[in-house]
Short mmCIF file of C-alpha atoms in Angstrom, two decimals:
data_model
loop_
_atom_site.label_atom_id
_atom_site.label_comp_id
_atom_site.label_asym_id
_atom_site.label_seq_id
_atom_site.Cartn_x
_atom_site.Cartn_y
_atom_site.Cartn_z
CA LEU J 11 20.31 -35.76 -7.86
CA THR J 12 23.93 -34.84 -8.56
CA GLU J 13 23.19 -31.69 -10.52
CA LEU J 14 20.41 -30.18 -12.61
CA THR J 15 21.05 -27.11 -14.73
CA ALA J 16 18.52 -25.22 -16.84
CA GLN J 17 18.75 -22.01 -18.81
CA ARG J 18 16.20 -19.60 -20.27
CA GLY J 19 17.57 -16.55 -22.00
CA ALA J 20 20.13 -14.99 -19.67
CA GLY J 21 18.65 -16.79 -16.65
CA THR J 22 20.04 -19.98 -15.16
CA LEU J 23 18.82 -22.52 -12.59
CA SER J 24 21.06 -25.05 -10.89
CA ALA J 25 19.94 -27.58 -8.27
CA THR J 26 21.25 -30.58 -6.33
CA GLY J 27 19.46 -32.81 -3.85
CA SER J 28 18.76 -36.21 -2.38
CA TYR J 29 15.84 -38.32 -1.12
CA THR J 30 16.05 -41.11 1.45
CA PHE J 31 13.49 -43.83 0.77
CA ASN J 32 13.84 -45.15 4.30
CA GLY J 33 12.26 -42.33 6.27
CA GLY J 34 11.45 -39.97 3.40
CA ALA J 35 14.06 -37.32 4.26
CA ILE J 36 14.91 -34.76 1.61
CA SER J 37 17.76 -32.31 1.26
CA GLY J 38 18.86 -30.04 -1.52
CA ASN J 39 19.68 -26.57 -2.72
CA ALA J 40 18.87 -24.42 -5.71
CA ARG J 41 20.39 -21.32 -7.21
CA ILE J 42 18.63 -18.94 -9.61
CA SER J 43 20.52 -16.22 -11.44
CA ASP J 44 19.21 -13.45 -13.74
CA PHE J 45 15.86 -15.21 -14.19
CA HIS J 46 13.31 -12.91 -15.83
CA ILE J 47 9.74 -13.13 -14.48
CA ASP J 48 6.93 -11.94 -16.75
CA GLU J 49 4.24 -14.63 -16.46
CA VAL J 50 2.36 -12.83 -13.65
CA PRO J 51 -0.20 -10.30 -14.99
CA ASP J 52 0.96 -6.66 -14.71
CA PHE J 53 4.21 -7.77 -12.99
CA SER J 54 7.79 -8.25 -14.12
CA ALA J 55 11.21 -8.53 -12.43
CA THR J 56 14.56 -10.28 -12.66
CA ALA J 57 15.26 -12.76 -9.85
CA THR J 58 18.50 -13.90 -8.25
CA MET J 59 17.84 -16.38 -5.44
CA ALA J 60 19.42 -19.14 -3.32
CA ALA J 61 17.39 -21.76 -1.44
CA ASP J 62 18.13 -24.76 0.80
CA VAL J 63 15.51 -27.46 1.40
CA GLY J 64 15.26 -30.12 4.13
CA GLY J 65 12.73 -32.06 6.17
CA THR J 66 10.45 -34.61 4.49
CA LEU J 67 8.05 -34.61 1.57
CA THR J 68 5.10 -34.30 3.96
CA ALA J 69 6.79 -31.71 6.20
CA PRO J 70 9.36 -29.79 4.17
CA THR J 71 11.54 -27.03 5.60
CA GLY J 72 13.69 -24.51 3.84
CA THR J 73 15.45 -21.16 3.83
CA PHE J 74 15.93 -18.69 1.02
CA ASN J 75 17.40 -15.30 0.27
CA GLY J 76 17.78 -13.21 -2.82
CA ARG J 77 16.82 -10.12 -4.73
CA LEU J 78 14.20 -9.05 -7.27
CA LEU J 79 15.69 -6.47 -9.62
CA ASP J 80 13.81 -3.85 -11.63
CA VAL J 81 10.41 -4.68 -10.16
CA ARG J 82 7.60 -3.30 -12.32
CA TYR J 83 3.89 -3.50 -11.47
CA GLN J 84 1.03 -1.99 -13.45
CA ASN J 85 3.49 0.05 -15.55
CA GLN J 86 5.06 1.58 -12.42
CA GLU J 87 8.76 1.08 -11.61
CA HIS J 88 9.38 0.00 -8.00
CA GLY J 89 13.14 -0.54 -7.91
CA ASP J 90 14.81 -3.56 -6.28
CA LEU J 91 13.47 -5.76 -3.49
CA ASP J 92 15.63 -7.82 -1.10
CA LEU J 93 14.04 -11.01 0.25
CA GLU J 94 14.86 -13.65 2.85
CA GLY J 95 12.81 -16.16 4.74
CA LYS J 96 12.04 -19.71 5.73
CA LEU J 97 9.44 -22.45 5.23
CA GLU J 98 8.36 -24.51 8.21
CA ASN J 99 5.18 -26.07 9.60
CA GLU J 100 3.22 -25.25 6.42
CA LEU J 101 4.06 -21.57 6.82
CA ALA J 102 6.32 -19.29 4.78
CA SER J 103 7.85 -16.41 6.74
CA VAL J 104 9.29 -13.66 4.55
CA ARG J 105 11.25 -10.50 5.30
CA PHE J 106 11.65 -7.89 2.59
CA GLN J 107 13.19 -4.47 2.13
CA SER J 108 12.82 -1.88 -0.60
CA GLY J 109 15.68 0.50 -1.28
CA LYS J 110 13.63 2.78 -3.49
CA TYR J 111 10.86 3.26 -0.94
CA THR J 112 13.04 3.03 2.21
CA ALA J 113 10.48 0.57 3.54
CA ALA J 114 10.78 -2.85 5.17
CA GLY J 115 8.27 -5.51 6.08
CA THR J 116 7.43 -9.06 7.05
CA ALA J 117 4.80 -11.53 5.89
CA ASP J 118 3.61 -14.94 7.09
CA ILE J 119 1.83 -16.95 4.38
CA GLY J 120 0.02 -20.25 4.81
CA LEU J 121 1.00 -22.88 2.24
CA LYS J 122 -2.49 -24.37 1.87
CA GLU J 123 -5.59 -22.83 0.32
CA PRO J 124 -6.86 -20.21 0.85
CA TYR J 125 -3.24 -19.17 1.59
CA THR J 126 -3.90 -16.90 4.54
CA TYR J 127 -1.42 -14.08 5.08
CA SER J 128 -0.43 -11.60 7.74
CA ALA J 129 1.81 -8.76 6.58
CA SER J 130 3.40 -5.69 8.14
CA VAL J 131 5.14 -2.80 6.35
CA THR J 132 7.06 0.02 8.02
CA ALA J 133 7.66 3.18 5.99
CA ASN J 134 10.49 5.58 6.77
CA ARG J 135 10.04 8.78 4.77
CA THR J 136 8.86 6.62 1.90
CA ARG J 137 8.18 8.63 -1.25
CA VAL J 138 5.04 7.57 -3.11
CA ALA J 139 4.01 9.05 -6.48
CA TYR J 140 0.55 8.37 -7.90
CA GLN J 141 -0.76 10.28 -10.93
CA GLN J 142 -0.38 13.99 -10.05
CA TYR J 143 0.08 13.30 -6.32
CA ASP J 144 3.45 13.01 -4.60
CA PHE J 145 3.80 12.44 -0.85
CA ASN J 146 6.02 10.94 1.86
CA ALA J 147 4.76 8.22 4.21
CA ASN J 148 5.90 7.24 7.70
CA GLY J 149 4.62 4.63 10.12
CA ASN J 150 3.36 1.08 10.12
CA ILE J 151 0.55 -0.70 8.27
CA GLN J 152 -0.53 -4.26 9.07
CA ALA J 153 -2.87 -6.34 6.93
CA THR J 154 -4.43 -9.81 7.09
CA GLY J 155 -6.41 -11.78 4.52
CA THR J 156 -6.16 -14.55 1.93
CA LEU J 157 -4.37 -14.90 -1.40
CA LYS J 158 -6.86 -17.28 -3.10
CA PRO J 159 -9.17 -15.59 -3.57
CA PHE J 160 -7.31 -12.38 -2.79
CA THR J 161 -8.92 -10.57 0.13
CA THR J 162 -7.87 -8.03 2.73
CA GLU J 163 -9.88 -8.59 5.88
CA ARG J 164 -8.24 -6.14 8.29
CA ILE J 165 -5.86 -3.18 7.97
CA ARG J 166 -4.31 -1.64 11.06
CA PHE J 167 -2.61 1.79 11.02
CA GLU J 168 -0.03 2.58 13.71
CA ASP J 169 1.56 6.05 13.88
CA PHE J 170 0.97 6.39 10.15
CA ALA J 171 1.27 9.75 8.42
CA ALA J 172 1.26 10.90 4.80
CA ARG J 173 2.56 14.35 3.90
CA GLY J 174 2.63 16.04 0.53
CA ALA J 175 0.68 18.05 -2.05
CA GLY J 176 -0.42 20.41 0.71
CA VAL J 177 -1.90 17.66 2.90
CA ASP J 178 -0.63 16.41 6.28
CA LEU J 179 -2.77 13.36 7.01
CA THR J 180 -2.56 10.91 9.92
CA ALA J 181 -4.26 7.51 10.12
CA SER J 182 -4.93 5.31 13.13
CA GLY J 183 -7.15 2.44 14.13
CA VAL J 184 -8.39 -0.65 12.32
CA PHE J 185 -10.30 -1.03 9.07
CA PRO J 186 -13.08 -2.24 8.66
CA GLU J 187 -14.12 -1.48 12.26
CA GLY J 188 -13.25 2.20 11.74
CA ALA J 189 -9.93 3.75 10.76
CA ARG J 190 -9.60 7.42 11.67
CA LEU J 191 -8.18 10.01 9.27
CA ASN J 192 -7.27 13.46 10.52
CA GLY J 193 -5.24 16.35 9.23
CA PRO J 194 -4.95 19.86 7.80
CA ALA J 195 -4.49 20.89 4.19
CA ASP J 196 -2.76 24.02 2.86
CA LEU J 197 -5.18 25.11 0.15
CA ALA J 198 -2.48 27.03 -1.73
CA LEU J 199 -0.58 23.78 -2.35
CA LEU J 200 -3.48 21.57 -3.45
CA PRO J 201 -3.38 20.60 -7.17
CA ILE J 202 -6.71 22.21 -8.11
CA ALA J 203 -6.85 23.01 -11.83
CA GLY J 204 -8.01 26.52 -12.70
CA VAL J 205 -8.36 27.72 -9.10
CA GLU J 206 -6.06 29.81 -6.90
CA ALA J 207 -6.64 29.18 -3.21
CA THR J 208 -5.21 30.27 0.13
CA GLY J 209 -5.92 29.38 3.74
CA GLN J 210 -6.39 26.11 5.57
CA ALA J 211 -8.85 23.24 5.62
CA ARG J 212 -9.08 20.46 8.20
CA MET J 213 -10.59 17.04 7.59
CA GLN J 214 -11.71 14.45 10.12
CA ALA J 215 -13.16 11.14 8.92
CA VAL J 216 -13.81 7.52 9.89
CA VAL J 217 -13.54 4.87 7.18
CA SER J 218 -15.25 1.49 7.70
CA GLY J 219 -17.05 -1.18 5.68
CA THR J 220 -15.07 -3.23 3.15
CA LEU J 221 -12.57 -2.45 0.41
CA GLU J 222 -15.28 -3.29 -2.15
CA ASP J 223 -17.91 -1.21 -0.34
CA PRO J 224 -16.22 1.35 1.95
CA ARG J 225 -18.20 3.72 4.16
CA ILE J 226 -16.86 7.12 5.12
CA GLU J 227 -18.20 9.70 7.53
CA GLY J 228 -16.49 12.96 8.38
CA SER J 229 -16.30 16.70 8.13
CA VAL J 230 -14.28 19.47 6.48
CA GLU J 231 -13.86 22.99 7.86
CA THR J 232 -11.94 25.90 6.38
CA SER J 233 -10.17 28.80 8.06
CA ASN J 234 -8.95 32.05 6.46
CA ALA J 235 -9.73 30.57 3.05
CA THR J 236 -9.94 32.43 -0.26
CA LEU J 237 -10.73 31.10 -3.73
CA ARG J 238 -10.18 32.70 -7.11
CA ALA J 239 -11.29 30.92 -10.25
CA GLU J 240 -10.42 31.90 -13.80
CA GLY J 241 -12.23 35.09 -14.81
CA MET J 242 -12.81 36.33 -11.25
CA PRO J 243 -11.53 39.92 -10.75
CA GLU J 244 -10.51 39.19 -7.15
CA PRO J 245 -10.51 36.24 -4.71
CA ALA J 246 -13.60 35.43 -2.68
CA SER J 247 -13.36 34.90 1.06
CA VAL J 248 -14.89 31.55 1.99
CA GLN J 249 -15.95 30.05 5.32
CA ALA J 250 -17.20 26.47 5.17
CA ALA J 251 -18.14 23.61 7.49
CA ILE J 252 -19.43 20.52 5.70
CA ASP J 253 -20.33 17.06 7.01
CA PHE J 254 -20.22 14.18 4.56
CA THR J 255 -20.78 10.48 4.08
CA ARG J 256 -20.17 8.36 1.01
CA ASN J 257 -23.63 9.16 -0.37
CA GLU J 258 -24.52 12.64 0.90
CA PHE J 259 -23.28 15.85 2.44
CA ALA J 260 -24.74 18.45 4.78
CA ILE J 261 -23.63 22.09 4.73
CA ARG J 262 -23.51 23.39 8.29
CA ARG J 263 -22.00 26.69 7.19
CA LEU J 264 -20.96 28.03 3.79
CA GLN J 265 -20.44 31.77 3.38
CA ALA J 266 -18.66 33.53 0.52
CA ALA J 267 -17.83 37.23 0.34
CA LEU J 268 -16.81 38.98 -2.89
CA ALA J 269 -16.67 42.68 -3.79
CA GLY J 270 -18.72 43.72 -0.76
CA ALA J 271 -21.46 41.13 -1.34
CA THR J 272 -22.00 38.09 0.90
CA ALA J 273 -23.76 34.84 0.08
CA THR J 274 -24.77 32.25 2.66
CA ILE J 275 -25.67 28.68 1.68
CA SER J 276 -26.98 25.74 3.68
CA GLY J 277 -28.56 22.45 2.74
CA LYS J 278 -28.00 18.79 1.96
CA GLY J 279 -27.17 16.80 -1.12
#
């Protein structure tokens, strides 16, 4: 193949290559420029990529590098993504880096169904915004699973922390065996509509099960906490210690004091 050139909109594809009938060796290269991707549901980007291919038809090898510009997923803008990697022994090894999120990662993907993958992402003061929440993430997350069907079998947290919106949360361990969440919350900074709060709360929890059916067990305790809802003449002092699972909670201690009166509550729900 001396040269193949294709164009769609502003995007272009050019390729050259050869095939040796005696032995089945292949070699070639391809260049993609300004190629808009919008066929994947909820995903769009503009790709610029270069790839070199070798090996044989039954055991191909290759290298690639490039960039995805203006990545958008589920109506969220994710900036640009730099990619490089190789294909060998029926395995694609990819390295990627996000400028917007100051995060980098690697992924190994099997090239036969069910397309098993093993991925690792390291965040470095990565800013994440979701609905009304805004926080910074640091640390490493590793995941394994399959792409067809898409599954996530294990998630490992190493020195992972998320800080923002009044919460300073750390995560460690492996899901689904039991990932541990731990951290304090500044009640004055939590986005609670219609309520003014002060003081601290601390949460400890273990998350296990599956992504489709997670199980959580933990506790929340407050210290020096006050709450003032709309219409209250003054804040109420609150002391609470609550154990919870996904389906129920148990109040070990809940005491509220307001205007000289004190109420104590205990029970399950």
